[in-house]
Amino acid sequence: HMARVTDPRDYLDPPSRRIYNQSLEERIMLTSHLITSTCTSALDDLMKGSKYVYTNISPRNSGRKKCLLLSFGLGVVLLGVVGVVIYMIVGGKDSTDTSIVNSPNDSREYRAINLPTKLRITLVSDPATSISAAAVNVAVGYFGDSFEFPHGTAHFLEHLLFMGTEKYPGQNYADEIMSGAGGFVSAYTDSEVTNYWFYVSYNLKVALDVLVQFFVGPLMTDDSIVRELSAVESEYRKGLTTDVWSSYQLMRSSSSNLSTFNGFSTGSISTLNRTDIQERLWEFYDRYYSANLITVAIIGNETLDTLQEWAEEIFTAIPNKDKSKPVFNQLPFPPGDKRYISRAIYYQPKSDKDSIKLYSL
C-alpha cells in the first residue's frame, strides 16, 4: 500500500471541482476527511522537501518500502485519479448520472460513462500531462472478511491478483510491464474498498489491458499462494515493530466482537495457511469482484473519445455478476455499552515517546 500524495494547494483550499449535480455538502466533508487522513504523512515529507515518502502502511511486498517522488506533478496525477474514484464511491444518489461539473479554472476535460455491465468509468483528458494513470476500485475491503472468511482474505487476494493471469501468466508480469513503460503499479486494501492503480509514461492502452486481467482471469496458483503467504507474513511481522499498527490493532481488538471492525486485516500464516485457502479466495473473488461493484478512473493526454474507445474495448471484459455491495451495520463501539466505551487502555510503546489518543463517539 502506498501513501497517496496531493498538491498542497488542494490540501489547503476547498476542492474546486465538483462531480455530479446533486447536493455535495456531506460528500465533500467525507471526501476531505478521507484524503486528509490518507495523505497527511506523505504531505509532511513533501512539504519538508524529503526525497522519499515513507508509508505508515505496509507495502505490498518487502521490496517496496519507499517510493521515490519522480516529480511533484506525478503526485498530483496519482491522487487526482484516486480522488475521482473516491468521489464516485462516496457520492451519487443516482449511479446512472454521468454529468460532471468542473471548475472554469480547470483546463482538463472530463467524461463519465456507464458500461452495459454497470461498471462506471470517469475519463480525464489532460493534453499537458506526461504521465498517464488509472485506478480500479472494488467496493469491498478487509471488512468483507467479516465472520465468513479467514482474517486477511481480502488483503491476501489483493496480493495474488498480481501473480499472473490467463492472458499474462507470468508472475509479477504487471510490475514488469509498468516499470518498462516508465511507471509503477501497486494496490491497497482498505476497510471497505480495495484499490489497484498504476502510472506510466507511455503505452497506456497496454497497461490498462494488463490491469483489467486481474478482474477477468486471475490464476491464483498453488505456488503463488505459497510465495505470497510469505510476503503477507512479512508485512505482519513488520507491523509488530511499529506503534502505529500496534495501537490501531489494539483499538480494533477492543471493539465489539459483533462488529467487522473487530478483526485482523493484514492476515498471517496462522490465519491464512489453511488447506482450503485457495477455495476461500475464489469464493471471496466470485462474491465481490463484479463489474457492478467496480469503478474506474483514467487520465491521459489522449482525447476523451480515444480514452472512451479504449475503456469500452478493455473494461467490458469484466463480467457483471450483479452482486450486492456488502453492508456493515454493527457499531464497533455501541453507545451506552460500558464494555466498549468510557475506558482507558494503557500499553508500553516500542518507541521512546509518550502519547494519548482520545476517541469520541
XYZ file of C-alpha atoms in Angstrom:
361
model
C 0.000 0.000 0.000
C 1.415 3.330 -0.907
C 0.689 6.678 0.684
C -1.120 8.950 -1.707
C 0.223 12.426 -2.435
C -1.686 15.543 -3.440
C -0.923 19.125 -4.366
C -0.613 21.118 -1.088
C -2.824 23.808 -2.600
C -5.597 21.251 -2.974
C -4.959 20.172 0.600
C -5.348 23.723 1.961
C -8.103 25.056 -0.268
C -11.641 23.749 -0.810
C -11.847 21.455 -3.846
C -12.767 23.461 -6.924
C -14.048 20.511 -8.894
C -17.451 19.014 -8.232
C -18.610 15.734 -9.710
C -22.363 15.159 -10.179
C -25.001 17.839 -9.930
C -26.794 16.955 -6.702
C -26.065 18.420 -3.250
C -22.499 17.690 -2.232
C -22.061 19.045 1.295
C -21.881 15.714 3.138
C -19.961 14.051 0.334
C -17.359 16.808 0.237
C -16.848 16.600 4.007
C -16.324 12.844 3.898
C -14.061 13.030 0.854
C -11.967 15.729 2.524
C -11.641 13.543 5.608
C -10.566 10.529 3.562
C -7.988 12.473 1.569
C -6.669 14.236 4.666
C -6.280 11.044 6.700
C -4.524 9.119 3.946
C -2.225 11.895 2.796
C -1.020 13.565 5.992
C 2.228 11.637 6.376
C 3.088 11.938 2.698
C 2.350 15.645 2.688
C 4.549 16.248 5.701
C 7.527 14.712 3.912
C 6.684 16.520 0.693
C 6.419 19.933 2.350
C 9.749 19.362 4.114
C 11.403 18.615 0.790
C 12.073 14.974 1.577
C 13.262 12.911 -1.369
C 11.325 9.927 -0.132
C 7.868 9.303 1.227
C 7.894 6.554 3.822
C 4.493 4.995 4.221
C 2.943 4.029 7.516
C 1.080 1.300 5.690
C 2.842 -1.952 4.925
C 3.957 -2.267 1.267
C 2.578 -4.989 -0.955
C 5.884 -6.805 -0.668
C 9.107 -6.270 1.205
C 10.803 -4.777 -1.841
C 8.517 -1.737 -1.795
C 9.425 0.068 1.359
C 9.665 3.501 -0.144
C 8.600 5.361 -3.224
C 10.824 7.890 -4.953
C 8.887 11.018 -5.795
C 9.544 11.217 -9.510
C 8.011 14.656 -9.753
C 5.596 16.914 -7.964
C 3.241 16.646 -10.913
C 3.190 12.854 -10.631
C 1.803 13.126 -7.123
C -0.976 15.397 -8.367
C -1.849 12.935 -11.132
C -1.957 9.924 -8.805
C -4.153 11.474 -6.142
C -6.251 13.116 -8.822
C -7.133 9.663 -10.123
C -7.725 8.216 -6.661
C -9.755 11.308 -5.735
C -12.028 10.855 -8.738
C -12.627 7.248 -7.709
C -13.442 8.345 -4.143
C -15.982 10.851 -5.482
C -17.590 8.078 -7.493
C -17.725 5.762 -4.476
C -18.886 8.217 -1.856
C -21.458 10.131 -3.818
C -24.047 9.992 -6.471
C -27.627 9.313 -5.433
C -28.155 8.052 -8.944
C -25.341 5.816 -10.163
C -26.513 6.271 -13.753
C -25.869 10.035 -13.638
C -22.914 10.756 -15.923
C -22.953 14.553 -15.695
C -19.785 16.244 -14.469
C -19.410 19.848 -13.394
C -15.828 21.090 -13.348
C -14.276 24.404 -12.417
C -13.776 27.057 -15.120
C -10.177 27.235 -13.854
C -9.608 23.586 -14.765
C -8.394 23.140 -18.323
C -8.734 19.354 -18.283
C -11.715 17.652 -19.890
C -13.885 15.095 -18.101
C -16.356 12.448 -19.143
C -18.231 9.818 -17.140
C -19.537 6.701 -18.832
C -21.551 3.684 -17.698
C -20.857 0.400 -19.444
C -23.677 -2.083 -20.144
C -22.094 -4.237 -17.413
C -22.888 -1.455 -14.858
C -19.215 -0.620 -14.437
C -18.709 3.139 -14.075
C -15.707 4.969 -15.536
C -14.511 8.552 -15.257
C -12.178 9.738 -18.027
C -9.832 12.715 -17.732
C -8.073 14.171 -20.762
C -5.092 16.396 -19.997
C -3.012 17.224 -23.101
C -0.334 18.765 -20.894
C 0.389 15.684 -18.794
C 3.368 13.449 -19.494
C 2.121 10.816 -17.059
C -0.922 8.595 -17.606
C -2.591 6.785 -14.736
C -5.576 4.676 -13.798
C -7.241 3.340 -10.673
C -9.669 0.451 -10.363
C -11.695 0.424 -7.168
C -13.600 -2.608 -5.879
C -16.322 -1.904 -3.306
C -15.059 -4.390 -0.720
C -12.142 -4.271 1.690
C -10.997 -6.127 4.754
C -14.392 -5.658 6.421
C -15.504 -8.155 3.805
C -13.568 -10.854 5.653
C -16.363 -10.473 8.186
C -17.085 -13.701 10.030
C -17.211 -15.934 6.974
C -13.642 -15.746 5.705
C -10.224 -16.176 7.316
C -8.713 -12.948 8.658
C -6.687 -11.282 5.897
C -8.546 -12.835 2.943
C -9.228 -9.521 1.173
C -5.614 -8.422 1.597
C -4.228 -11.807 0.529
C -6.405 -11.760 -2.593
C -5.018 -8.324 -3.489
C -1.520 -9.822 -3.428
C -2.424 -12.835 -5.522
C -4.016 -10.903 -8.382
C -0.506 -9.674 -9.231
C 0.717 -13.255 -9.547
C -0.333 -13.932 -13.124
C -3.495 -14.073 -15.211
C -4.756 -16.296 -18.014
C -3.705 -13.756 -20.647
C -0.454 -12.766 -18.932
C 0.543 -15.827 -16.867
C 3.939 -14.629 -15.702
C 4.159 -13.821 -12.007
C 4.732 -10.098 -11.463
C 4.141 -9.521 -15.189
C 2.177 -6.374 -14.363
C 5.173 -4.977 -12.475
C 7.444 -5.642 -15.453
C 5.092 -4.007 -17.948
C 4.515 -0.894 -15.837
C 8.168 -0.402 -14.945
C 9.104 -0.986 -18.589
C 6.749 1.845 -19.523
C 8.421 4.190 -17.061
C 5.802 3.637 -14.393
C 4.716 1.759 -11.312
C 1.804 -0.414 -10.187
C 0.518 -1.144 -6.712
C -2.626 -1.678 -4.649
C -4.006 -1.265 -1.166
C -6.745 -2.917 0.870
C -8.773 -0.518 2.975
C -11.704 -1.231 5.271
C -14.440 -1.044 2.624
C -12.564 -0.769 -0.682
C -9.637 -2.373 -2.455
C -7.832 -0.144 -4.935
C -5.484 -1.147 -7.763
C -3.609 1.652 -9.513
C -0.720 2.438 -11.821
C 1.002 5.237 -13.673
C 3.037 5.009 -16.880
C 4.936 7.395 -19.129
C 3.669 5.683 -22.289
C 1.716 2.608 -23.510
C -1.393 3.491 -21.513
C -3.629 1.152 -23.518
C -1.330 -1.830 -22.920
C -1.142 -1.009 -19.210
C -4.935 -0.854 -18.977
C -5.250 -4.266 -20.609
C -2.712 -5.784 -18.205
C -4.539 -4.381 -15.174
C -8.024 -5.387 -16.303
C -6.967 -9.042 -16.457
C -6.854 -9.052 -12.637
C -10.649 -8.893 -12.804
C -11.120 -11.215 -15.774
C -8.860 -14.236 -15.407
C -6.540 -14.421 -12.380
C -4.680 -17.686 -11.837
C -4.068 -17.888 -8.063
C -1.871 -20.963 -8.466
C -0.611 -23.111 -5.600
C 2.970 -21.851 -5.887
C 1.896 -18.199 -5.959
C -0.191 -18.780 -2.826
C 2.864 -20.159 -1.031
C 5.009 -17.277 -2.218
C 2.599 -14.508 -1.289
C 1.786 -16.121 2.038
C 5.398 -15.411 2.982
C 5.008 -11.804 1.789
C 1.881 -11.306 3.910
C 3.620 -12.835 6.913
C 6.484 -10.403 6.387
C 4.039 -7.479 6.429
C 2.501 -8.808 9.615
C 5.901 -9.157 11.306
C 6.882 -5.665 10.225
C 3.670 -4.286 11.707
C 4.555 -5.792 15.072
C 7.519 -3.437 15.310
C 5.569 -0.201 14.792
C 3.442 1.672 17.322
C 1.089 2.885 14.588
C -0.096 -0.601 13.754
C 0.092 -1.935 17.298
C -2.110 0.844 18.679
C -4.540 0.544 15.776
C -4.864 -3.214 16.235
C -5.312 -2.685 19.978
C -8.236 -0.370 19.258
C -9.766 -2.883 16.839
C -9.359 -5.750 19.285
C -11.055 -3.632 21.967
C -14.179 -3.100 19.859
C -17.359 -5.145 19.856
C -16.786 -8.681 18.635
C -20.080 -8.381 16.770
C -18.563 -5.708 14.519
C -16.412 -6.354 11.450
C -14.068 -3.693 12.834
C -13.014 -6.266 15.410
C -10.723 -8.231 13.153
C -7.245 -8.667 11.770
C -6.963 -7.181 8.291
C -3.370 -7.975 7.325
C -3.542 -11.698 7.867
C -0.648 -14.028 8.623
C 0.471 -17.608 8.241
C -1.583 -18.531 11.309
C -4.832 -17.252 9.732
C -4.235 -17.981 6.035
C -2.198 -21.194 5.910
C -5.190 -23.483 5.505
C -5.865 -26.444 3.264
C -8.956 -24.708 1.857
C -7.429 -21.235 1.399
C -7.461 -21.384 -2.405
C -11.138 -22.311 -2.358
C -11.925 -19.483 0.076
C -10.028 -16.962 -2.059
C -12.029 -17.902 -5.136
C -15.227 -17.710 -3.112
C -14.365 -14.174 -1.970
C -13.369 -13.172 -5.508
C -16.581 -14.526 -7.052
C -18.734 -12.852 -4.411
C -17.370 -9.331 -4.659
C -15.260 -8.840 -7.784
C -18.106 -7.933 -10.121
C -18.430 -5.117 -12.655
C -21.384 -3.574 -10.811
C -19.164 -3.147 -7.719
C -16.238 -1.637 -9.615
C -15.452 1.967 -10.510
C -12.582 3.137 -12.701
C -10.783 6.412 -13.325
C -8.351 7.016 -16.199
C -6.245 10.070 -17.011
C -4.063 10.542 -20.087
C -3.067 13.056 -22.736
C -5.276 11.359 -25.331
C -8.626 12.839 -26.339
C -11.753 11.859 -24.447
C -13.029 9.975 -27.493
C -9.857 7.890 -27.632
C -9.918 7.195 -23.891
C -13.558 6.166 -24.119
C -12.870 3.850 -27.055
C -10.091 2.141 -25.100
C -12.115 1.962 -21.890
C -15.132 0.391 -23.575
C -12.969 -2.069 -25.502
C -10.961 -3.171 -22.469
C -13.189 -2.917 -19.400
C -16.263 -4.523 -20.944
C -14.396 -7.801 -20.391
C -15.028 -7.610 -16.629
C -18.141 -9.728 -16.039
C -21.157 -8.395 -14.188
C -22.341 -10.925 -11.623
C -24.903 -8.492 -10.174
C -23.517 -8.875 -6.680
C -24.687 -6.860 -3.696
C -22.375 -4.397 -2.026
C -21.559 -5.590 1.500
C -23.195 -3.590 4.281
C -21.793 -3.358 7.801
C -24.302 -2.042 10.333
C -22.918 -3.198 13.667
C -21.176 -0.354 15.507
C -17.665 -1.145 16.749
C -18.262 0.839 19.946
C -22.010 0.698 20.737
C -23.145 3.811 22.648
C -24.066 3.011 26.235
C -22.241 -0.321 26.288
C -19.673 0.089 29.071
C -17.731 -2.920 27.805
C -16.522 -0.881 24.847
C -16.709 2.791 25.815
C -15.636 5.030 28.732
C -12.411 3.098 29.088
C -8.732 3.919 29.329
C -6.226 1.497 27.827
C -2.506 1.719 28.584
C 0.260 -0.040 26.720
C 4.039 0.105 26.535
C 5.139 1.660 23.209
C 8.023 0.287 21.190
C 9.438 3.746 20.547
C 10.641 6.240 23.129
C 7.628 8.518 23.210
C 4.554 9.345 25.223
C 1.180 9.940 23.620
C -2.509 9.997 24.367
C -5.355 9.399 21.944
C -8.935 10.317 22.677
C -11.771 8.793 20.682
C -15.203 10.418 20.765
C -18.344 8.693 19.523
